[in-house]
Short mmCIF file of C-alpha atoms in Angstrom, two decimals:
data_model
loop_
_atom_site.label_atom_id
_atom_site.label_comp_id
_atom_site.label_asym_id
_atom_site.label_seq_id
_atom_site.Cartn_x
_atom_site.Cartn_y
_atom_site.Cartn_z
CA UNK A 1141 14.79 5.68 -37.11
CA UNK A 1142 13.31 2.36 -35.72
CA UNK A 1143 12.83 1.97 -32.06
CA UNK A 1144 15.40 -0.10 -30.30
CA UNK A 1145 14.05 -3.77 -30.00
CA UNK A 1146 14.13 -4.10 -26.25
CA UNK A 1147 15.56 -7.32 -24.64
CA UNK A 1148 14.44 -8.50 -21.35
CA UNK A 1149 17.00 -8.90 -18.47
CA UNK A 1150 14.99 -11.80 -17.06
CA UNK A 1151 13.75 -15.11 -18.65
CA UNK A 1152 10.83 -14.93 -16.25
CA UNK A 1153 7.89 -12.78 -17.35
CA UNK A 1154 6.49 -12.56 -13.98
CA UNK A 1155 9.55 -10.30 -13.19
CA UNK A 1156 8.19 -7.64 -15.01
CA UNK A 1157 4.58 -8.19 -12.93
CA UNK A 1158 6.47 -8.53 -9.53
CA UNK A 1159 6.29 -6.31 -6.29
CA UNK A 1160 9.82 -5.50 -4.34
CA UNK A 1161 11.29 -2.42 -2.09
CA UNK A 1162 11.58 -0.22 -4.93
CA UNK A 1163 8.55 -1.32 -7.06
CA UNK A 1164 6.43 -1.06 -4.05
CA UNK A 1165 3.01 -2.15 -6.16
CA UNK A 1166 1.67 -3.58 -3.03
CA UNK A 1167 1.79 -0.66 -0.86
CA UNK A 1168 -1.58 1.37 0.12
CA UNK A 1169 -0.87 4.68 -1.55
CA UNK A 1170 -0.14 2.69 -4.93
CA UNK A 1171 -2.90 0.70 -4.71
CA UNK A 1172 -5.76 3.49 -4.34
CA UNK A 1173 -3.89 5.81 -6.40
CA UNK A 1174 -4.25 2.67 -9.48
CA UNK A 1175 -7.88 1.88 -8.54
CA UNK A 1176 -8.54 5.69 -8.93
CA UNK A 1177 -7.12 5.72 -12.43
CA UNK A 1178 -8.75 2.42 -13.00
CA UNK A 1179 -12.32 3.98 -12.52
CA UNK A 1180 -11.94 5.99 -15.37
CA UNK A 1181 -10.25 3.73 -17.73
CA UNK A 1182 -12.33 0.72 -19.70
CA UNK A 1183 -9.57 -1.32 -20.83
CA UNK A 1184 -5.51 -1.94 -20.05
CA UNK A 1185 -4.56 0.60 -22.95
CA UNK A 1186 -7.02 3.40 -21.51
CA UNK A 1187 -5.48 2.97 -17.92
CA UNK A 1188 -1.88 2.74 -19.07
CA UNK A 1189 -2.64 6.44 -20.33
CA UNK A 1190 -3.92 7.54 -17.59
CA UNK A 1191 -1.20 6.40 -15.69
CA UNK A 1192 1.41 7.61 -17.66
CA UNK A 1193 -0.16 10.93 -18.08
CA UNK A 1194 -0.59 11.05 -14.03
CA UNK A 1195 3.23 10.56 -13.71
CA UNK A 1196 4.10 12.89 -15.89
CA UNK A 1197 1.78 15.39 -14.92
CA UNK A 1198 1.05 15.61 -11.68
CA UNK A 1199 4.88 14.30 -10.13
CA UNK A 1200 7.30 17.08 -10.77
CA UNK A 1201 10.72 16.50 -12.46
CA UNK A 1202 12.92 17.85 -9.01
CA UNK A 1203 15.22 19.55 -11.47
CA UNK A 1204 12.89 21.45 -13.10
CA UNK A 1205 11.29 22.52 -9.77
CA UNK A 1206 14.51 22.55 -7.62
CA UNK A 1207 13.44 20.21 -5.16
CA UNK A 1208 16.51 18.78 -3.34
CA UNK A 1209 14.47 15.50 -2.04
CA UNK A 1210 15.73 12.56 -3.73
CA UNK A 1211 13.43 9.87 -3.73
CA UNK A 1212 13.28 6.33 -5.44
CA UNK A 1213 10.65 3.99 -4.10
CA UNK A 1214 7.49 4.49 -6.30
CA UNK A 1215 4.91 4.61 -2.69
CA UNK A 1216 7.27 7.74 -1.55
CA UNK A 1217 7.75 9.31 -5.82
CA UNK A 1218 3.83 9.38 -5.29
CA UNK A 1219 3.38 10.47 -1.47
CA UNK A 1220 5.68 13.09 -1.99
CA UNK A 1221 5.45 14.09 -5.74
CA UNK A 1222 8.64 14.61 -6.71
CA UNK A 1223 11.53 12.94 -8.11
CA UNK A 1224 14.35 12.61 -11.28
CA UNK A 1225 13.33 10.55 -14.47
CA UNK A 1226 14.46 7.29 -12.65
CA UNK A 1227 12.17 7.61 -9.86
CA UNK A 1228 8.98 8.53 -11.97
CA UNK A 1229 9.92 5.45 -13.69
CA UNK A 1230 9.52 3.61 -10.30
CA UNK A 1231 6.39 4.89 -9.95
CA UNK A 1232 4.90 4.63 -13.42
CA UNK A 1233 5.69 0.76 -13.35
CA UNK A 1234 4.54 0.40 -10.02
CA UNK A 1235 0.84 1.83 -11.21
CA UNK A 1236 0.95 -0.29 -14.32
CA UNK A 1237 2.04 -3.41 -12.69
CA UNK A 1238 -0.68 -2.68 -10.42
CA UNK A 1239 -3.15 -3.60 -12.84
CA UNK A 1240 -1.21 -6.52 -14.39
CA UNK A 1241 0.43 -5.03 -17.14
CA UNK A 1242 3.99 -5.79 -17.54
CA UNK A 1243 6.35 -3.20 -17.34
CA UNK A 1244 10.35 -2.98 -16.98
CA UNK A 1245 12.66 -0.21 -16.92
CA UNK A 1246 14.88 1.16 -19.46
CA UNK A 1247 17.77 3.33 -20.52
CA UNK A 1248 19.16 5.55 -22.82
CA UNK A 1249 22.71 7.72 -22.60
CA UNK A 1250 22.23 11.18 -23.89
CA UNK A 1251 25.32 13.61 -23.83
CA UNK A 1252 27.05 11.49 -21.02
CA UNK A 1253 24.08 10.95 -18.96
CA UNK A 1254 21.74 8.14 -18.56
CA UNK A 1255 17.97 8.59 -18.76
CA UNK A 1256 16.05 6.49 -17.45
CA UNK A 1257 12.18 5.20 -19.15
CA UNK A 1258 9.38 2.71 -18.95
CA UNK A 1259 8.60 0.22 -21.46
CA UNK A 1260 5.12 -1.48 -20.81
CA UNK A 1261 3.88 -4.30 -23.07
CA UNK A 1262 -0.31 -4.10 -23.45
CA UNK A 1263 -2.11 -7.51 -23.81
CA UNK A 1264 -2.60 -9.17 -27.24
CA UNK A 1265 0.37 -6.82 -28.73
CA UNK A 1266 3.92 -8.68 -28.91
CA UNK A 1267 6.32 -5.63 -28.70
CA UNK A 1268 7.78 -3.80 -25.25
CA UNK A 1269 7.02 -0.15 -26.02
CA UNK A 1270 8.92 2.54 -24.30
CA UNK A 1271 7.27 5.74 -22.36
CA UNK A 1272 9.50 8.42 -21.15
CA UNK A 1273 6.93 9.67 -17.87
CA UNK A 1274 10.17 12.74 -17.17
CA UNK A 1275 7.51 15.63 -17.02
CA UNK A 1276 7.11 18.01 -20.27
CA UNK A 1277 8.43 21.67 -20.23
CA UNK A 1278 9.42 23.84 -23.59
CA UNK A 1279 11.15 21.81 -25.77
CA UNK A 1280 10.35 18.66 -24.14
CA UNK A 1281 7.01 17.17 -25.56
CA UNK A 1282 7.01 13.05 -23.67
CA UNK A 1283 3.36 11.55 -25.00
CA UNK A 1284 1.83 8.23 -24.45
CA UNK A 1285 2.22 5.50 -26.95
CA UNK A 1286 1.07 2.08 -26.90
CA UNK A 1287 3.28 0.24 -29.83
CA UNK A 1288 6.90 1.27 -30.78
CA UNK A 1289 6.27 2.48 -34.04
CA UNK A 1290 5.22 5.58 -32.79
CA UNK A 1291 6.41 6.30 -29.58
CA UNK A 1292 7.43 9.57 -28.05
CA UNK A 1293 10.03 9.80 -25.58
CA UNK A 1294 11.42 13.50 -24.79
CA UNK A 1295 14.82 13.13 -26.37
CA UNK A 1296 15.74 10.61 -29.16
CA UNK A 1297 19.42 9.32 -29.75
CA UNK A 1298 21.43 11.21 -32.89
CA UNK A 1299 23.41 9.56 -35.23
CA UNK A 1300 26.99 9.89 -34.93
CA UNK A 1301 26.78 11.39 -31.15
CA UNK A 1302 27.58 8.74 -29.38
CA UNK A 1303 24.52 8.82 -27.53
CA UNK A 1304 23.26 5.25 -27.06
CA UNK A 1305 19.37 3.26 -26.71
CA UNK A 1306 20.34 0.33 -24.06
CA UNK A 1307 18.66 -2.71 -25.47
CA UNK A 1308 18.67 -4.45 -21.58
CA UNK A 1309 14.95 -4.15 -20.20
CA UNK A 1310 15.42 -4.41 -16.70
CA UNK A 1311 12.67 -5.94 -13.94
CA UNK A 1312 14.87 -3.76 -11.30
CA UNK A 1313 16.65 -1.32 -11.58
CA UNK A 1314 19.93 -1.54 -12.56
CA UNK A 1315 23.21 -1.54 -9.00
CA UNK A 1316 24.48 1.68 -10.30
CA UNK A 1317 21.54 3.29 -10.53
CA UNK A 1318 19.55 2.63 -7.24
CA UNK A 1319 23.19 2.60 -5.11
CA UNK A 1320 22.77 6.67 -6.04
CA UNK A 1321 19.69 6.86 -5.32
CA UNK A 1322 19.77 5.27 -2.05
CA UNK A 1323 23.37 6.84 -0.93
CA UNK A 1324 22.67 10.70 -1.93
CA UNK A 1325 21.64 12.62 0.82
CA UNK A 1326 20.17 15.38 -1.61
CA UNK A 1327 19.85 16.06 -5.28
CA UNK A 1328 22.93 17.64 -5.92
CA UNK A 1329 24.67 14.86 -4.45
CA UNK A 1330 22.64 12.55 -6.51
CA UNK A 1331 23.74 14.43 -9.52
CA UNK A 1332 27.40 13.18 -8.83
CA UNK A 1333 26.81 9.76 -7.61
CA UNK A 1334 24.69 8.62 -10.90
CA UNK A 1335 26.43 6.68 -13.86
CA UNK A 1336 27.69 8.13 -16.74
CA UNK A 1337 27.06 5.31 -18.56
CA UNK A 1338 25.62 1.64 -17.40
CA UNK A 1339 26.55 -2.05 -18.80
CA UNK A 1340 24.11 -3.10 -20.78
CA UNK A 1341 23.60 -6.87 -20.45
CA UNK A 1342 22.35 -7.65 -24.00
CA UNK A 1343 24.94 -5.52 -25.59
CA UNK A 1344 24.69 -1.46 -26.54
CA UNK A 1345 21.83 -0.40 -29.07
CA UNK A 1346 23.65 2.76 -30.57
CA UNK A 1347 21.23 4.27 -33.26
#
């Protein structure tokens, strides 16, 4: 199956560059944390790797550790390493918009519940392509991809399932989304404040 051919929420490009409370780019922590993974990396696509593999790697998924924190500004996902898909999302964007490239958040709804990814969009290349930075564990195998062709998030939609690709690229994320993240006091409560589903400005992508 094709990837989903992502639509941007915003007209405005520099959205997907920009810095705000939850996509904290401009903050300390983010900043050294990007020129650290700059060092190693030569060009955009090499440090857009190295991001996504330091997300995924080194922030644990709190449900797979059992961490009750609930955090959602990318400065704190990295400070305190932890956090659900949605808030390694923040953080992942926040690293790559560090370092100019653009990057948006997006969604897919998987057996009722909405996961949350990054799409990115390297210079030169005309295509968003979508990372999933969730955190691997057995059967779960999220890699780095820098075109759509061949990318690898940790679940794909199935036919017939009702499970649905959201074609809306966001620059923020979405009201029902961060109003959970903000209200719940812990992650169980976060569990039962987050959408079921979300609008999806440029229409569903079912696949």
């Amino acid at each position: 199956m094709s990837p989903p051919d992502l639509r941007p929420a915003s007209p405005d490009p520099s959205a997907y560059l920009a810095a705000d409370d939850v996509i904290d780019h401009t903050h300390p922590l983010v900043r050294e944390t990007a020129a650290r993974l700059r060092a190693g990396a030569g060009t955009p696509e090499a440090y857009a790797r190295a991001a996504f593999a330091f997300v995924r790697d080194t922030v644990p998924h709190s449900a797979d550790t059992g961490d009750d924190r609930v955090t959602w500004r990318a400065s704190d996902v990295l400070e305190q390493r932890t956090g659900i898909c949605y808030a390694k999302c923040h953080a992942l964007a926040a690293l790559l918009r560090a370092d100019g490239i653009p990057a948006g958040l997006c969604y897919q709804r998987l057996d009722g519940t909405v996961h949350g990814l990054v799409a990115l969009r390297l210079p030169g290349l005309p295509h968003w392509a979508r990372q999933d930075p969730r955190g691997n564990k057995p059967g779960v195998d999220a890699r780095f991809s820098p075109v759509p062709e061949t990318e690898r998030p940790a679940w794909t939609v199935r036919p017939g399932s009702g499970d649905t690709d959201y074609l809306t690229l966001y620059a923020t994320p979405p009201p029902p989304v961060l109003d959970a993240l903000r209200k719940a006091a812990d992650r169980e409560e976060l569990f039962r404040l987050l959408p079921s589903e979300l609008p999806d400005a440029t229409g569903p992508g079912p696949r």
